[in-house]
mmCIF file of C-alpha atoms in Angstrom:
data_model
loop_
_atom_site.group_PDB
_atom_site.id
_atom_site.type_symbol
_atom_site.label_atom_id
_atom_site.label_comp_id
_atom_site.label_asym_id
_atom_site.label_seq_id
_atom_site.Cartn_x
_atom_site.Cartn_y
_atom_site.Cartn_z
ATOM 1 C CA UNK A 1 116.480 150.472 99.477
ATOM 2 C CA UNK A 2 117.495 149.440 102.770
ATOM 3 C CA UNK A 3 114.028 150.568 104.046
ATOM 4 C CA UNK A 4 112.003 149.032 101.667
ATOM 5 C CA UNK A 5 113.706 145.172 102.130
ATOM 6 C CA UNK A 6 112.573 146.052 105.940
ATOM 7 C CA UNK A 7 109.182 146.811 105.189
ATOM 8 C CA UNK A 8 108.628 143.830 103.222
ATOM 9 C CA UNK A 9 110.318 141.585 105.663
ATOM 10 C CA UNK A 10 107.947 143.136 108.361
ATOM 11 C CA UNK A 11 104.773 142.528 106.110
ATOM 12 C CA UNK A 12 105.560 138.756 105.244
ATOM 13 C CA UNK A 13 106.483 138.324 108.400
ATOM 14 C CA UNK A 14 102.941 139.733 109.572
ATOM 15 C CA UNK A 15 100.858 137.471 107.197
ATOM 16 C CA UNK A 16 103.097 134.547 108.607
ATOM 17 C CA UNK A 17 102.101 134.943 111.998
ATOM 18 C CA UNK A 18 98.157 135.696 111.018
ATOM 19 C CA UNK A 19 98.344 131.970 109.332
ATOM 20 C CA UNK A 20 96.506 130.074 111.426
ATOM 21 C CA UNK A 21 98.492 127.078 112.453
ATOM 22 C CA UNK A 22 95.844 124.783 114.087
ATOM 23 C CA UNK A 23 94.228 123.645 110.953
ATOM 24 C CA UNK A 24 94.706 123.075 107.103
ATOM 25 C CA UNK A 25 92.278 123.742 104.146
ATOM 26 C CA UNK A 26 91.952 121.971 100.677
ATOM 27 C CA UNK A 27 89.968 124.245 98.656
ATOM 28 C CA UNK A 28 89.340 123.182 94.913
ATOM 29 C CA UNK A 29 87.659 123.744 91.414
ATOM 30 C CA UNK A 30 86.033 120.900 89.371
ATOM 31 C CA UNK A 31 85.432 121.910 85.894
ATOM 32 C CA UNK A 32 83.275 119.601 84.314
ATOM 33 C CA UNK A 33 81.701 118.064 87.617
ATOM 34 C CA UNK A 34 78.038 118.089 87.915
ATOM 35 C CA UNK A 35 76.901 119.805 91.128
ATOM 36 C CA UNK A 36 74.572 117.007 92.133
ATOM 37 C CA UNK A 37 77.937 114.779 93.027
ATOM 38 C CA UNK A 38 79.392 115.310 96.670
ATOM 39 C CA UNK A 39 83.763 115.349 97.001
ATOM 40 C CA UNK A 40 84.777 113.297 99.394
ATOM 41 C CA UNK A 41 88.086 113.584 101.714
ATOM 42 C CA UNK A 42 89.407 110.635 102.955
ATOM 43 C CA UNK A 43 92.941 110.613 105.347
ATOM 44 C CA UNK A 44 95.623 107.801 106.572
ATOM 45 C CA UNK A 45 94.437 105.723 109.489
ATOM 46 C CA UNK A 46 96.292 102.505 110.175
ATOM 47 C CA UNK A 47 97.599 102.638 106.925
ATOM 48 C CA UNK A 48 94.731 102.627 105.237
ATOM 49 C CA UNK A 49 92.463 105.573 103.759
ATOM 50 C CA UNK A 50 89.292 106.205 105.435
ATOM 51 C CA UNK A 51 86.524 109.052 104.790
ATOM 52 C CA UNK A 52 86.969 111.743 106.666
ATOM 53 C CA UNK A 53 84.504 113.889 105.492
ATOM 54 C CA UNK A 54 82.311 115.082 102.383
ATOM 55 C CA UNK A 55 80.838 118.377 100.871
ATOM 56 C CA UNK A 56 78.578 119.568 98.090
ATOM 57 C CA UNK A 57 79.936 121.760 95.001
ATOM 58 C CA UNK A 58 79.324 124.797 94.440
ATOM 59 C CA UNK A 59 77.466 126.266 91.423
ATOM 60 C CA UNK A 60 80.619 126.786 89.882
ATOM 61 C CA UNK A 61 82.608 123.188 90.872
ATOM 62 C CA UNK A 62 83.897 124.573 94.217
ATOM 63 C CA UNK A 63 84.975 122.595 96.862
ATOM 64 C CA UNK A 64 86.320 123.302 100.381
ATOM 65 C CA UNK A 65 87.511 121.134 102.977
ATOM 66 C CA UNK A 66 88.988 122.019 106.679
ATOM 67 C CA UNK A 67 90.867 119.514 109.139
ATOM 68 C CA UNK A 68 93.579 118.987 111.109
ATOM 69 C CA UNK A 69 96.933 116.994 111.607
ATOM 70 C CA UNK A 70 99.888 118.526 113.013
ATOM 71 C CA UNK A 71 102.551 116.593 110.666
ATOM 72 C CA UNK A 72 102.314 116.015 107.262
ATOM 73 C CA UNK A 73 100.066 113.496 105.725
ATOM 74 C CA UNK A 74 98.937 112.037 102.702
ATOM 75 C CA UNK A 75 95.031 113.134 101.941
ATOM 76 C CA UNK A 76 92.527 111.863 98.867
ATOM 77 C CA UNK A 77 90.312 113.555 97.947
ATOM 78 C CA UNK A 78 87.261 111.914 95.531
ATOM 79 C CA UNK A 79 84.565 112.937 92.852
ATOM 80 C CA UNK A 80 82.892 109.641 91.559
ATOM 81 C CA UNK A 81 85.920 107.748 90.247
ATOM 82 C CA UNK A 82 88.006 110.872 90.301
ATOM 83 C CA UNK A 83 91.386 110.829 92.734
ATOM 84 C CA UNK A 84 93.435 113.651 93.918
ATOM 85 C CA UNK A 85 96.070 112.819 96.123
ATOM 86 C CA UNK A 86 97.705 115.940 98.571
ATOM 87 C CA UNK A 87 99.714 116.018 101.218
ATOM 88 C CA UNK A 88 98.571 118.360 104.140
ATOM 89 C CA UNK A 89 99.594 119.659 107.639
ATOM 90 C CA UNK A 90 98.444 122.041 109.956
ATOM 91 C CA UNK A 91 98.715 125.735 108.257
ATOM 92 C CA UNK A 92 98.632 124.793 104.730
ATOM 93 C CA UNK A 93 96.218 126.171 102.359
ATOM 94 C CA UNK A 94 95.710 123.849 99.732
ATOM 95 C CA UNK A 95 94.256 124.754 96.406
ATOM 96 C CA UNK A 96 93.284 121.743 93.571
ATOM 97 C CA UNK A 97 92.257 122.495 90.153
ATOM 98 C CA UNK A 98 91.169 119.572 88.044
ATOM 99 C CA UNK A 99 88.820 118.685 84.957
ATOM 100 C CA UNK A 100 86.913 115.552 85.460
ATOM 101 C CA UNK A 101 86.829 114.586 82.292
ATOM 102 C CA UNK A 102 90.821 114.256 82.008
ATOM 103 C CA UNK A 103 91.096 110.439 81.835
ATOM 104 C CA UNK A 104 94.871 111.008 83.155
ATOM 105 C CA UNK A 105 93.144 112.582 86.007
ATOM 106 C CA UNK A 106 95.699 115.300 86.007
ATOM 107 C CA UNK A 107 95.543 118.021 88.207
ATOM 108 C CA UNK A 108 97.631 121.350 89.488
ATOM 109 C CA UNK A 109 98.117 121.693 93.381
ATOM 110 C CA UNK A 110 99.572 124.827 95.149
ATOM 111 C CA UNK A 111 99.725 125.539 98.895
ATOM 112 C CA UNK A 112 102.183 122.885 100.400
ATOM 113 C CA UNK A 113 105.591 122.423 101.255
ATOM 114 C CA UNK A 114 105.424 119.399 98.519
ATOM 115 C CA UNK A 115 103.050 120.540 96.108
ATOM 116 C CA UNK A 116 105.834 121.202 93.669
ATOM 117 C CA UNK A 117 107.363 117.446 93.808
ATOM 118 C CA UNK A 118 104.110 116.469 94.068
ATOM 119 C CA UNK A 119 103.071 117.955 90.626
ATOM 120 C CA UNK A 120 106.573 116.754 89.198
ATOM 121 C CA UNK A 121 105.533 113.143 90.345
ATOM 122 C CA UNK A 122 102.046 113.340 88.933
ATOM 123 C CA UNK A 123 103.501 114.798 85.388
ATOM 124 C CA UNK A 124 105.710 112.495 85.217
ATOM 125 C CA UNK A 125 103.244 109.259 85.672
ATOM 126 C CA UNK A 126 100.517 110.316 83.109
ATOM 127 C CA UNK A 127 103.646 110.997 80.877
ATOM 128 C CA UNK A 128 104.041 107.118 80.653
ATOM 129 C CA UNK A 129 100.396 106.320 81.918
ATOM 130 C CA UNK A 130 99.465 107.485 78.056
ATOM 131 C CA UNK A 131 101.488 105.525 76.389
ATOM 132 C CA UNK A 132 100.301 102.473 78.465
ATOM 133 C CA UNK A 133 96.509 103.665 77.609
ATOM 134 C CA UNK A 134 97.756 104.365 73.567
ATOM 135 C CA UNK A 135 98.934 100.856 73.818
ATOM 136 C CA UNK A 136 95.508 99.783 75.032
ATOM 137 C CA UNK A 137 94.007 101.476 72.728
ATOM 138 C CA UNK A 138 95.519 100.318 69.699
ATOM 139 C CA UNK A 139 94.934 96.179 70.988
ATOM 140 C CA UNK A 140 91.262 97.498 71.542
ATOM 141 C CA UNK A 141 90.682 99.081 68.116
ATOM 142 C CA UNK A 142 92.494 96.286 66.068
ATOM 143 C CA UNK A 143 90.014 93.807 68.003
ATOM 144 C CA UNK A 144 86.932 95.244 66.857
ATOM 145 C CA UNK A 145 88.226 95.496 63.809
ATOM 146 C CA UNK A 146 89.263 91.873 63.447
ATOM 147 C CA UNK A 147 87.216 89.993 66.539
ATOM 148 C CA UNK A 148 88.859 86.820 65.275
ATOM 149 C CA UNK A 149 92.415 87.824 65.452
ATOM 150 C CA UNK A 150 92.024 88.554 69.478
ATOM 151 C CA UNK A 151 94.265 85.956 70.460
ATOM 152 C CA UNK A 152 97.291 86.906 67.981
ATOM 153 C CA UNK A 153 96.828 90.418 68.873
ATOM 154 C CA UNK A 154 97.292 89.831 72.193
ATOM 155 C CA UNK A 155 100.207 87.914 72.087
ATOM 156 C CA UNK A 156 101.680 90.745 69.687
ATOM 157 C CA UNK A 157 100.504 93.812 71.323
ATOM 158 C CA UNK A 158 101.248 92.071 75.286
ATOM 159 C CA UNK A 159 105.241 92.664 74.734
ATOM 160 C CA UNK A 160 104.795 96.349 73.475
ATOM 161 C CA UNK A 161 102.402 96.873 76.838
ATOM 162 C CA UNK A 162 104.615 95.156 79.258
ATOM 163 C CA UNK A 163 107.599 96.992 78.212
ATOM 164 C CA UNK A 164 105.342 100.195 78.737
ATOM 165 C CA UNK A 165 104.506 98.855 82.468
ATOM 166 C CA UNK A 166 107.800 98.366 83.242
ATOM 167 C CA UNK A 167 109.054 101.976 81.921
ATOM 168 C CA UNK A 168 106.757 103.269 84.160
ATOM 169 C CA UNK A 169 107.651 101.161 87.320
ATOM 170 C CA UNK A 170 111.435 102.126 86.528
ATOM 171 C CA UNK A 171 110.465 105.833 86.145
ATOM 172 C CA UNK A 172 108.551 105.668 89.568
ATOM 173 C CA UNK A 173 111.609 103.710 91.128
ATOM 174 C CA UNK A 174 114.044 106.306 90.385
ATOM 175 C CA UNK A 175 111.527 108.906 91.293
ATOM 176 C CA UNK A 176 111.362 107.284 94.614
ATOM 177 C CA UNK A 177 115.056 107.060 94.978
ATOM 178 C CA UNK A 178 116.315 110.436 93.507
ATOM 179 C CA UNK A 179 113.603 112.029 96.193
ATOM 180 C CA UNK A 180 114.206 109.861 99.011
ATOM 181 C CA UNK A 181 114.134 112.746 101.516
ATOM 182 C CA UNK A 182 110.510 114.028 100.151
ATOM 183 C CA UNK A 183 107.454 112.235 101.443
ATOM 184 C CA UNK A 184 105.906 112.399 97.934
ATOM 185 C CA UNK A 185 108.595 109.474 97.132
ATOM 186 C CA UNK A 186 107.013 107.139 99.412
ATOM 187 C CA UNK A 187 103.704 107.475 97.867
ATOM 188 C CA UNK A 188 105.557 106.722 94.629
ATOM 189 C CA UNK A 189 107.029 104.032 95.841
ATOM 190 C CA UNK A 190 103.943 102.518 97.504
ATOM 191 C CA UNK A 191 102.298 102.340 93.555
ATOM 192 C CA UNK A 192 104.573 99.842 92.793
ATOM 193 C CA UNK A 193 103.732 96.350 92.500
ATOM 194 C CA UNK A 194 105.972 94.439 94.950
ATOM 195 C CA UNK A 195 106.126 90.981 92.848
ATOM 196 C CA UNK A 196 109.213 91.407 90.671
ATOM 197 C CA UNK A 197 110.459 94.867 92.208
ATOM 198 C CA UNK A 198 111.337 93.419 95.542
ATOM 199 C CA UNK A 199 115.082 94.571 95.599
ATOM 200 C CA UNK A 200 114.442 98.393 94.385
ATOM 201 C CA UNK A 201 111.664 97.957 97.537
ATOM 202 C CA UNK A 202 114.777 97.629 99.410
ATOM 203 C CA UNK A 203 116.593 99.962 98.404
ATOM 204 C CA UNK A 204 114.515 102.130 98.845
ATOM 205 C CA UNK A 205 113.823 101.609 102.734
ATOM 206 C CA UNK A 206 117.683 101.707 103.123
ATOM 207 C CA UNK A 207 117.924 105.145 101.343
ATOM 208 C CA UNK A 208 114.595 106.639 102.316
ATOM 209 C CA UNK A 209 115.158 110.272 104.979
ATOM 210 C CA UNK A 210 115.356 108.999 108.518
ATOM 211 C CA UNK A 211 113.268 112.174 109.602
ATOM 212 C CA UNK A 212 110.492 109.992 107.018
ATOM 213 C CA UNK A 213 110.934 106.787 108.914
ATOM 214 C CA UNK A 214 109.118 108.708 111.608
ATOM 215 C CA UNK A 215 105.716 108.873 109.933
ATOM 216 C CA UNK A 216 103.738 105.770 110.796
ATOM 217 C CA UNK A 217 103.153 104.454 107.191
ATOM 218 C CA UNK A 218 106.468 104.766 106.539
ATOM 219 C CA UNK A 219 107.743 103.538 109.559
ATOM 220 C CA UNK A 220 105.446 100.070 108.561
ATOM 221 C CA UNK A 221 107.050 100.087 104.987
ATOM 222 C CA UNK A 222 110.534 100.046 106.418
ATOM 223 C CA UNK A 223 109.822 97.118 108.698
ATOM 224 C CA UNK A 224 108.015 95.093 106.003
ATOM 225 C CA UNK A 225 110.830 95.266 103.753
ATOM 226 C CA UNK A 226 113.155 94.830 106.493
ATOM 227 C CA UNK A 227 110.996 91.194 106.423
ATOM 228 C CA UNK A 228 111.145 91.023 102.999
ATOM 229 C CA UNK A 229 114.608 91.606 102.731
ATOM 230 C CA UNK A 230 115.255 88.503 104.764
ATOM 231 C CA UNK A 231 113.787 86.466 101.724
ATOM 232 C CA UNK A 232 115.923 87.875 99.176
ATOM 233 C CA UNK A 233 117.845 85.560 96.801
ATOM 234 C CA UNK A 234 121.430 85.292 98.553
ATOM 235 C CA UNK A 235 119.975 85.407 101.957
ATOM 236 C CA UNK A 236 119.478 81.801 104.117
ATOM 237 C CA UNK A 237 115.878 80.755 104.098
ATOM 238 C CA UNK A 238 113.941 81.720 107.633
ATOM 239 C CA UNK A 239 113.260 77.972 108.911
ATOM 240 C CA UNK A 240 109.749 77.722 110.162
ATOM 241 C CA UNK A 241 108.003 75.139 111.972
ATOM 242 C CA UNK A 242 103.852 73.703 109.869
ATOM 243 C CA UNK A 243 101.556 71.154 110.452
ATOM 244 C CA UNK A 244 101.463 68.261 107.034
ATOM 245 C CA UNK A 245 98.199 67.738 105.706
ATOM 246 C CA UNK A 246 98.360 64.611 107.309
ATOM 247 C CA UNK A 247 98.902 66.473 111.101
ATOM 248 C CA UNK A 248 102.737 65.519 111.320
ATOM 249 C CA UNK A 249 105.129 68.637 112.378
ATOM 250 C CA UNK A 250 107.668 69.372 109.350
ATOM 251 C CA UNK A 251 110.223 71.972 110.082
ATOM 252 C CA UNK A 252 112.412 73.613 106.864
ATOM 253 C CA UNK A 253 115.803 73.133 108.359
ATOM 254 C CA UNK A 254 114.814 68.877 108.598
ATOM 255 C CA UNK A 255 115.555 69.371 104.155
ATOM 256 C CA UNK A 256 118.782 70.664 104.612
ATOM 257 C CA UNK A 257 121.186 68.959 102.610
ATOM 258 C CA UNK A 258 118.489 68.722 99.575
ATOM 259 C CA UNK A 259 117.758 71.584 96.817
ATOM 260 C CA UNK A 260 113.936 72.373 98.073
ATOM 261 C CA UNK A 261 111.531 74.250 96.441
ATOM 262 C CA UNK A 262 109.089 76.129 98.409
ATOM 263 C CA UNK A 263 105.752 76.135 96.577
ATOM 264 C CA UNK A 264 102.933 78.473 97.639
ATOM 265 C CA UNK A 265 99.927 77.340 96.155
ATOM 266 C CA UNK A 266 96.518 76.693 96.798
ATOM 267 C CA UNK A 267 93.603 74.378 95.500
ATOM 268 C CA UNK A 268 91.611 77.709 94.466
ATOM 269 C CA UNK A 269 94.585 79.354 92.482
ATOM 270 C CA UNK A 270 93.649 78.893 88.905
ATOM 271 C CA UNK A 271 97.276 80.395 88.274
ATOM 272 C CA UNK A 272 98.589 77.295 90.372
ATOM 273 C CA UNK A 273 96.958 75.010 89.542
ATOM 274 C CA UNK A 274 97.740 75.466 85.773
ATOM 275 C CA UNK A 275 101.662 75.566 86.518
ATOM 276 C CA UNK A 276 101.037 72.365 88.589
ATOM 277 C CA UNK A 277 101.846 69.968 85.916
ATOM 278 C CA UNK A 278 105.420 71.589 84.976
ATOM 279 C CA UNK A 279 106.311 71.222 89.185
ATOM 280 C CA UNK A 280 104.949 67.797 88.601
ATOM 281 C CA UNK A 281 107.670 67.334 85.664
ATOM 282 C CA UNK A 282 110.039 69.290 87.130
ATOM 283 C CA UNK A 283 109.777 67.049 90.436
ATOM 284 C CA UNK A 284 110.181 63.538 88.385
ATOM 285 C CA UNK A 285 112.833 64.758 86.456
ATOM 286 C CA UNK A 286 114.850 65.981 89.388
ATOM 287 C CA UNK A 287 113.681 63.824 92.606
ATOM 288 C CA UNK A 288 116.481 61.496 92.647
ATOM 289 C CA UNK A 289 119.085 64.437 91.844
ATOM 290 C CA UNK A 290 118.861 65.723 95.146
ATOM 291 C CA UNK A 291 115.658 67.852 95.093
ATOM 292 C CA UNK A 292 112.712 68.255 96.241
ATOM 293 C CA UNK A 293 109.491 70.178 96.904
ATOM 294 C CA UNK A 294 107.577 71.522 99.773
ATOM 295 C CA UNK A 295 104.119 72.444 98.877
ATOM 296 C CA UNK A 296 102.753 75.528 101.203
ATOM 297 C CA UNK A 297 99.419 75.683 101.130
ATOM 298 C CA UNK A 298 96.975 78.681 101.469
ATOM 299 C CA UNK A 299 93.724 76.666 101.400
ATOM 300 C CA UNK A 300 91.355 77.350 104.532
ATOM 301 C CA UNK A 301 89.241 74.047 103.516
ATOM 302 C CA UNK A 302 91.212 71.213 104.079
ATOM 303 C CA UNK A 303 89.217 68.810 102.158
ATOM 304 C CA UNK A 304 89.857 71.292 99.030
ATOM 305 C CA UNK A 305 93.004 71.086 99.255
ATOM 306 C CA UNK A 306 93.596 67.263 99.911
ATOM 307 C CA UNK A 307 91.080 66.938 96.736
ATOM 308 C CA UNK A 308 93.328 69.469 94.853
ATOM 309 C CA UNK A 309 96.305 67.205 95.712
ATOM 310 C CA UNK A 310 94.891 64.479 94.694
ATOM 311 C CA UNK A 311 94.273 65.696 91.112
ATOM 312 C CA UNK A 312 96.869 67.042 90.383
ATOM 313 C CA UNK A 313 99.371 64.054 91.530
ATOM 314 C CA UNK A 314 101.441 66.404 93.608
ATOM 315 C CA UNK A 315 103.929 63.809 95.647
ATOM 316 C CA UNK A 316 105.619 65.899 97.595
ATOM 317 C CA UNK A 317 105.194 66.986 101.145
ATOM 318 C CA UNK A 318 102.522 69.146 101.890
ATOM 319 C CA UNK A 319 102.287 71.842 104.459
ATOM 320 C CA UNK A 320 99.484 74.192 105.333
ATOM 321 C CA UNK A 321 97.894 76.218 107.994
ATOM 322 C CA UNK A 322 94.767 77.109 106.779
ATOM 323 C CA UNK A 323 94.755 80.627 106.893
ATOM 324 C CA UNK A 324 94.926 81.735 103.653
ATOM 325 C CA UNK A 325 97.400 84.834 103.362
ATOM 326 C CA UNK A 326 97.643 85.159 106.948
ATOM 327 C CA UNK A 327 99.415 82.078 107.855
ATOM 328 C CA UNK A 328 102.549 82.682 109.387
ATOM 329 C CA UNK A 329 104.507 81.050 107.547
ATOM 330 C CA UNK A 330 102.986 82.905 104.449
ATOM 331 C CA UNK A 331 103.985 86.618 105.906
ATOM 332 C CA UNK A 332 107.460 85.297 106.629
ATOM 333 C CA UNK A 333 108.026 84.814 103.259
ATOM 334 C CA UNK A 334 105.936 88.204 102.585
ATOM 335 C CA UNK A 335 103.854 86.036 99.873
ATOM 336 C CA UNK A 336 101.154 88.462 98.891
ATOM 337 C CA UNK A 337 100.395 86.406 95.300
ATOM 338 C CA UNK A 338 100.132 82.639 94.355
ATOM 339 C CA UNK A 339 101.720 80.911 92.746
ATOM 340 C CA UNK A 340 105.177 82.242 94.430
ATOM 341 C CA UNK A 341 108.459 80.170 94.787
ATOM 342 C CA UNK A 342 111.843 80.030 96.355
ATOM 343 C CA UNK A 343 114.550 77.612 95.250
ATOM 344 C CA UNK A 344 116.890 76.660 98.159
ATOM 345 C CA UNK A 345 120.367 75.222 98.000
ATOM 346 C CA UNK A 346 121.803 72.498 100.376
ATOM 347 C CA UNK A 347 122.988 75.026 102.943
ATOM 348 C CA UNK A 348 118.838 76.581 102.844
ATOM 349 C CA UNK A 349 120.157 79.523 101.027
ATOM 350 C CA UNK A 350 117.823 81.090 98.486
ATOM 351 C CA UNK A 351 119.086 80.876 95.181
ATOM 352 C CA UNK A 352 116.274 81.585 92.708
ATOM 353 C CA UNK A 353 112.678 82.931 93.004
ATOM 354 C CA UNK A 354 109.061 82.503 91.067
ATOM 355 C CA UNK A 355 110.252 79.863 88.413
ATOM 356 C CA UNK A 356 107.870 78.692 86.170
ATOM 357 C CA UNK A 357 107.278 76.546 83.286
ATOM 358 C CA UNK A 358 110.687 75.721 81.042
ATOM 359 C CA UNK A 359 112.105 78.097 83.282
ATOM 360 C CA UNK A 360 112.219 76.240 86.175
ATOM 361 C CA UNK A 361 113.468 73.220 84.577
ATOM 362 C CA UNK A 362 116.143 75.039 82.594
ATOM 363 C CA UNK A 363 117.762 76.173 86.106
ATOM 364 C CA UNK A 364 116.932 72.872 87.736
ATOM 365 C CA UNK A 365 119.508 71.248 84.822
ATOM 366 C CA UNK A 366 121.816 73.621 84.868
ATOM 367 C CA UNK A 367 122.496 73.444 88.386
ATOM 368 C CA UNK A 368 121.832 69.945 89.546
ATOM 369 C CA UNK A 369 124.576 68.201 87.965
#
């Protein structure tokens, strides 16, 4: 017995040093693909996916790729709308089977130290992915059914499909966390929408395997939520120094003393400008309580915006350094959607975010007494 548990160590241990360790492959089968259509691999650069290379299928839906990276990375590969996420390193022998035609775009994946959590991830998000699509569905078969009830439908069918989305995001959230050491949790963690999840981004940073924090991409995730987490209700506003539309210099820590809402906006944010008239009400209600607004804006056109202001009888300070998303102001306050808020106390701490409508005014009178 002894002998044989030798011999087997010896053979595995054979094959292990044959594997060649200066590359990776991603070979695949496509059922359902027509042959005519290339697959496409794309890789990380910079945070961002870029195409890396391409290759026609076989007869039979057959695919191979071969590349390179000596730590593991996250890799996509493509057929028409079709996406297959892996993660790869150098001496990994990847193997993908998928059918096109699944709309979940589900796939198996063998050949990598996280194929299996990989596989558990991807499971898991078609499980609630289907009953987002049911939901959908259902709103789009009761439409043509009755094309004149759209708008009730909607408004019955929204609550059922939010409640769906947000299952989903909480599913990938606790993913993310219960896998923190696994690289595959960053990618889950990276599908969530930031707006509204901000403090399980967060957590998540704070949790996530140091050895992680070492890949680049994750490395940048860490740090922007590191920003983002200074922006967090609780925490004391960053003060920051803007131009008026006008060209006078207004700095936040000048409204200290004052509840001050922070209003990113801009003249082209349909969004906005529709919640413009309850900041209007909620400013002449509350101006001589103590509070006021600061209107950020992201308009690059300065006559837009001044027009926009105008219109909409907004008579509060207005800041801007046309530059769209990129003003600086804007990525301290990691705004990545308009309209966005932050409600400061007297001492410029951050006591309530993204108010809107009856909301806003609700909190206004229950706190400015």
């Amino acid at each position: 017995m002894k002998k044989i548990t030798l011999i087997v160590l010896v053979l595995v241990a054979a094959l292990s040093a044959c594997k060649d360790k200066t590359k990776f492959t991603i070979e695949g089968k496509l059922k359902n693909a027509n042959v005519k259509n290339k697959v496409y691999l794309y890789g990380m650069a910079s945070n961002t996916m870029v195409l890396l290379d391409s290759t026609n299928l076989s007869e039979n839906g057959d695919f191979k790729f071969v590349n390179t990276k000596p730590e593991a990375d996250f890799f996509r590969v493509n057929y028409l709308t079709n996406e297959y996420i892996v993660i790869a390193k150098n001496g990994d022998k990847i193997d993908i089977t998928a059918d096109v035609a699944d709309k979940n775009q589900h796939y198996t994946i063998d050949g990598a130290d996280d194929a299996a959590k990989l596989a558990e991830f991807n499971d898991l998000k078609i499980k609630y992915q289907t009953k987002i699509f049911e939901v959908s569905k259902q709103f789009e078969e009761k439409v043509a059914a009755n094309p004149d009830q759209r708008d009730a439908l909607l408004q019955q069918l929204s609550p059922v499909y939010n409640n769906a989305l947000n299952d989903l995001n909480q599913a990938i959230i606790k993913f993310a966390m219960d896998n923190s050491k696994s690289l595959v949790s960053f990618y889950a963690i990276s599908l969530i929408n930031p707006i509204g999840n901000e403090k399980a981004l967060v957590a998540y940073a704070d949790k996530v395997d140091a050895g992680l924090k070492q890949h680049l991409a994750v490395k940048n995730f860490v740090e922007k939520v590191g920003r983002l987490k200074a922006v967090q209700i609780g925490q004391t506003a960053p003060d920051f120094t803007i131009q008026s539309i006008n060209g006078k210099t207004v700095k936040l820590s000048d409204y200290r003393g004052k509840y001050v809402l922070l209003d990113f906006w801009a003249s082209w944010c349909g969004p906005c400008r529709a919640e413009n008239p309850n900041v209007v009400k909620a400013y002449q209600t509350y101006k001589d309580k103590n509070f006021t607004i600061l209107g950020i804006s992201l308009d690059k056109d300065k006559n837009a915006w001044a027009q926009a202001v105008k219109q909409d009888n907004l008579a509060w300070d207005q800041v801007g350094e046309l530059k769209d998303f990129e003003g600086e102001t804007v990525k301290l306050y990691q705004v990545e959607a308009i309209p966005s808020s932050f409600l400061l106390d007297p001492n410029g701490k951050i006591i309530a975010r993204d108010l809107r409508g009856e909301e806003l005014n609700a909190f206004l009178n229950k706190t400015l007494r």
